């Protein structure tokens, strides 16, 4: 069995839960769990604990929820824990240099990309959107920059043709849990040689905005199909037809042929059946398979077309 280390774990969303559980199961002494403060959520706007807090309480771990790590009292509290390492996974607060320097082994980040490919807030979504075939988990030694620290280990995950951001999120979350346990063991044993990132290969994974989810039917069918998967489940790709927003949860490429717009208008529904709703894009035909009209339930297309006929309709291609 590897040596038990005194750890601080910092994370907030569901992505961060498996790694916390894996470190605990590996026998490490998790002296504190840092997570974002409880926030109102849902229709009733009731205060809700983060997924990491919920998991930590189930493991009877000490939970801390500072508003900032820049305050003197927060730094004093962390220093007093005398941790060997701090493990960070989608925590959501900036760690000042003084905090980064506190643990003996430093602060290690579980990052959902093969750095330096995607730095920033949304590496999972941007990898799918860009058409990457591979992504993965990087265990990084944190520094003051944005995902710029030295690479301690990298673990590749294949992006399949049907991966959504949710399915890829789940794969990477599991991978991250295994990776951090192994990396900690190897780091403590002196078996890791940190690798400096090549900044020229870096891309910034911008935070998602709802406005990005509106489909531009003038784009190619490949680009549109990737966006649908990248924005599933949030913010969910959508378009307007018959004056209403239609969310598109799943679609497939029929062909990638270029067709003159004077023959078939961009955005036109050219077939509507239980097999799908086929839409002309700027280059190629996209077949919609799972959709949701505003105010209605999410439905497979065979159920949707029983109640709604979109034959010969045209999806709105304007910015309105």
GROMACS .gro file of N, CA and C in nm, residues 3-69:
model
  201
    3UNK      N    1   0.202   0.522   0.070
    3UNK     CA    2   0.203   0.602   0.191
    3UNK      C    3   0.079   0.691   0.198
    4UNK      N    4   0.019   0.698   0.317
    4UNK     CA    5  -0.095   0.785   0.338
    4UNK      C    6  -0.046   0.929   0.353
    5UNK      N    7  -0.109   1.020   0.279
    5UNK     CA    8  -0.071   1.161   0.282
    5UNK      C    9  -0.182   1.244   0.343
    6UNK      N   10  -0.143   1.356   0.404
    6UNK     CA   11  -0.240   1.453   0.455
    6UNK      C   12  -0.280   1.543   0.337
    7UNK      N   13  -0.407   1.538   0.302
    7UNK     CA   14  -0.453   1.609   0.183
    7UNK      C   15  -0.564   1.709   0.215
    8UNK      N   16  -0.560   1.820   0.143
    8UNK     CA   17  -0.675   1.909   0.133
    8UNK      C   18  -0.733   1.886  -0.006
    9UNK      N   19  -0.864   1.871  -0.015
    9UNK     CA   20  -0.929   1.851  -0.144
    9UNK      C   21  -1.017   1.971  -0.174
   10UNK      N   22  -1.001   2.029  -0.291
   10UNK     CA   23  -1.079   2.148  -0.330
   10UNK      C   24  -1.154   2.119  -0.460
   11UNK      N   25  -1.286   2.117  -0.453
   11UNK     CA   26  -1.368   2.092  -0.571
   11UNK      C   27  -1.511   2.130  -0.543
   12UNK      N   28  -1.590   2.141  -0.649
   12UNK     CA   29  -1.729   2.183  -0.630
   12UNK      C   30  -1.831   2.098  -0.706
   13UNK      N   31  -1.821   2.082  -0.840
   13UNK     CA   32  -1.928   2.014  -0.914
   13UNK      C   33  -1.917   1.863  -0.911
   14UNK      N   34  -2.010   1.800  -0.981
   14UNK     CA   35  -2.016   1.654  -0.988
   14UNK      C   36  -1.887   1.595  -1.044
   15UNK      N   37  -1.824   1.665  -1.136
   15UNK     CA   38  -1.699   1.617  -1.195
   15UNK      C   39  -1.595   1.584  -1.089
   16UNK      N   40  -1.595   1.658  -0.978
   16UNK     CA   41  -1.492   1.647  -0.876
   16UNK      C   42  -1.517   1.537  -0.774
   17UNK      N   43  -1.634   1.478  -0.774
   17UNK     CA   44  -1.671   1.381  -0.671
   17UNK      C   45  -1.592   1.250  -0.678
   18UNK      N   46  -1.580   1.184  -0.796
   18UNK     CA   47  -1.509   1.056  -0.800
   18UNK      C   48  -1.365   1.064  -0.748
   19UNK      N   49  -1.295   1.172  -0.776
   19UNK     CA   50  -1.156   1.184  -0.729
   19UNK      C   51  -1.151   1.193  -0.577
   20UNK      N   52  -1.243   1.268  -0.518
   20UNK     CA   53  -1.249   1.275  -0.372
   20UNK      C   54  -1.272   1.136  -0.313
   21UNK      N   55  -1.367   1.065  -0.369
   21UNK     CA   56  -1.398   0.931  -0.320
   21UNK      C   57  -1.281   0.836  -0.339
   22UNK      N   58  -1.211   0.848  -0.451
   22UNK     CA   59  -1.097   0.759  -0.478
   22UNK      C   60  -0.981   0.785  -0.383
   23UNK      N   61  -0.955   0.910  -0.354
   23UNK     CA   62  -0.847   0.944  -0.260
   23UNK      C   63  -0.878   0.894  -0.119
   24UNK      N   64  -1.003   0.906  -0.082
   24UNK     CA   65  -1.045   0.855   0.048
   24UNK      C   66  -1.033   0.703   0.053
   25UNK      N   67  -1.077   0.636  -0.053
   25UNK     CA   68  -1.070   0.491  -0.059
   25UNK      C   69  -0.927   0.441  -0.060
   26UNK      N   70  -0.834   0.523  -0.113
   26UNK     CA   71  -0.692   0.486  -0.119
   26UNK      C   72  -0.623   0.499   0.017
   27UNK      N   73  -0.696   0.549   0.115
   27UNK     CA   74  -0.641   0.555   0.250
   27UNK      C   75  -0.574   0.685   0.289
   28UNK      N   76  -0.585   0.787   0.203
   28UNK     CA   77  -0.525   0.915   0.237
   28UNK      C   78  -0.606   0.987   0.345
   29UNK      N   79  -0.537   1.066   0.424
   29UNK     CA   80  -0.601   1.142   0.531
   29UNK      C   81  -0.645   1.278   0.475
   30UNK      N   82  -0.771   1.288   0.442
   30UNK     CA   83  -0.822   1.413   0.386
   30UNK      C   84  -0.864   1.503   0.502
   31UNK      N   85  -0.776   1.598   0.533
   31UNK     CA   86  -0.794   1.679   0.654
   31UNK      C   87  -0.897   1.789   0.637
   32UNK      N   88  -0.928   1.824   0.513
   32UNK     CA   89  -1.033   1.923   0.488
   32UNK      C   90  -1.075   1.916   0.341
   33UNK      N   91  -1.201   1.948   0.318
   33UNK     CA   92  -1.254   1.959   0.183
   33UNK      C   93  -1.301   2.103   0.163
   34UNK      N   94  -1.244   2.170   0.065
   34UNK     CA   95  -1.286   2.306   0.031
   34UNK      C   96  -1.385   2.300  -0.085
   35UNK      N   97  -1.493   2.373  -0.073
   35UNK     CA   98  -1.592   2.375  -0.180
   35UNK      C   99  -1.665   2.509  -0.178
   36UNK      N  100  -1.733   2.541  -0.285
   36UNK     CA  101  -1.805   2.668  -0.295
   36UNK      C  102  -1.918   2.674  -0.192
   37UNK      N  103  -1.952   2.793  -0.144
   37UNK     CA  104  -2.063   2.807  -0.050
   37UNK      C  105  -2.194   2.756  -0.109
   38UNK      N  106  -2.284   2.714  -0.020
   38UNK     CA  107  -2.417   2.671  -0.063
   38UNK      C  108  -2.484   2.786  -0.138
   39UNK      N  109  -2.561   2.749  -0.242
   39UNK     CA  110  -2.626   2.852  -0.323
   39UNK      C  111  -2.769   2.810  -0.356
   40UNK      N  112  -2.857   2.909  -0.380
   40UNK     CA  113  -2.995   2.875  -0.416
   40UNK      C  114  -3.000   2.807  -0.552
   41UNK      N  115  -3.087   2.706  -0.563
   41UNK     CA  116  -3.097   2.631  -0.688
   41UNK      C  117  -3.239   2.578  -0.704
   42UNK      N  118  -3.275   2.548  -0.828
   42UNK     CA  119  -3.406   2.491  -0.857
   42UNK      C  120  -3.517   2.595  -0.857
   43UNK      N  121  -3.637   2.548  -0.884
   43UNK     CA  122  -3.750   2.639  -0.894
   43UNK      C  123  -3.779   2.711  -0.763
   44UNK      N  124  -3.761   2.640  -0.653
   44UNK     CA  125  -3.787   2.701  -0.523
   44UNK      C  126  -3.673   2.785  -0.471
   45UNK      N  127  -3.560   2.783  -0.543
   45UNK     CA  128  -3.441   2.859  -0.503
   45UNK      C  129  -3.400   2.829  -0.358
   46UNK      N  130  -3.409   2.702  -0.322
   46UNK     CA  131  -3.365   2.661  -0.189
   46UNK      C  132  -3.213   2.649  -0.188
   47UNK      N  133  -3.153   2.676  -0.074
   47UNK     CA  134  -3.008   2.665  -0.061
   47UNK      C  135  -2.966   2.519  -0.081
   48UNK      N  136  -2.865   2.501  -0.165
   48UNK     CA  137  -2.823   2.366  -0.198
   48UNK      C  138  -2.672   2.351  -0.186
   49UNK      N  139  -2.630   2.244  -0.124
   49UNK     CA  140  -2.487   2.216  -0.111
   49UNK      C  141  -2.432   2.164  -0.242
   50UNK      N  142  -2.305   2.190  -0.267
   50UNK     CA  143  -2.241   2.141  -0.389
   50UNK      C  144  -2.232   1.989  -0.384
   51UNK      N  145  -2.219   1.924  -0.501
   51UNK     CA  146  -2.201   1.778  -0.502
   51UNK      C  147  -2.081   1.733  -0.420
   52UNK      N  148  -1.973   1.812  -0.421
   52UNK     CA  149  -1.855   1.775  -0.343
   52UNK      C  150  -1.883   1.783  -0.193
   53UNK      N  151  -1.955   1.885  -0.151
   53UNK     CA  152  -1.990   1.895  -0.009
   53UNK      C  153  -2.075   1.775   0.033
   54UNK      N  154  -2.173   1.742  -0.049
   54UNK     CA  155  -2.259   1.628  -0.017
   54UNK      C  156  -2.178   1.500  -0.003
   55UNK      N  157  -2.083   1.479  -0.096
   55UNK     CA  158  -1.999   1.359  -0.091
   55UNK      C  159  -1.908   1.361   0.031
   56UNK      N  160  -1.854   1.478   0.063
   56UNK     CA  161  -1.764   1.490   0.178
   56UNK      C  162  -1.836   1.460   0.308
   57UNK      N  163  -1.958   1.509   0.322
   57UNK     CA  164  -2.034   1.483   0.444
   57UNK      C  165  -2.068   1.336   0.457
   58UNK      N  166  -2.094   1.269   0.345
   58UNK     CA  167  -2.121   1.126   0.350
   58UNK      C  168  -1.999   1.048   0.398
   59UNK      N  169  -1.879   1.104   0.373
   59UNK     CA  170  -1.754   1.041   0.416
   59UNK      C  171  -1.708   1.093   0.552
   60UNK      N  172  -1.791   1.177   0.615
   60UNK     CA  173  -1.759   1.237   0.747
   60UNK      C  174  -1.630   1.318   0.745
   61UNK      N  175  -1.613   1.394   0.638
   61UNK     CA  176  -1.494   1.478   0.624
   61UNK      C  177  -1.525   1.622   0.665
   62UNK      N  178  -1.422   1.692   0.707
   62UNK     CA  179  -1.433   1.832   0.747
   62UNK      C  180  -1.450   1.919   0.624
   63UNK      N  181  -1.557   1.999   0.618
   63UNK     CA  182  -1.587   2.082   0.501
   63UNK      C  183  -1.568   2.230   0.535
   64UNK      N  184  -1.494   2.299   0.449
   64UNK     CA  185  -1.474   2.443   0.462
   64UNK      C  186  -1.528   2.511   0.336
   65UNK      N  187  -1.598   2.624   0.352
   65UNK     CA  188  -1.659   2.693   0.238
   65UNK      C  189  -1.628   2.843   0.239
   66UNK      N  190  -1.501   2.877   0.226
   66UNK     CA  191  -1.465   3.020   0.225
   66UNK      C  192  -1.515   3.090   0.099
   67UNK      N  193  -1.544   3.218   0.112
   67UNK     CA  194  -1.583   3.298  -0.004
   67UNK      C  195  -1.462   3.334  -0.089
   68UNK      N  196  -1.345   3.336  -0.026
   68UNK     CA  197  -1.221   3.370  -0.095
   68UNK      C  198  -1.105   3.308  -0.020
   69UNK      N  199  -0.999   3.276  -0.095
   69UNK     CA  200  -0.877   3.224  -0.031
   69UNK      C  201  -0.773   3.334  -0.017
   0.00000   0.00000   0.00000
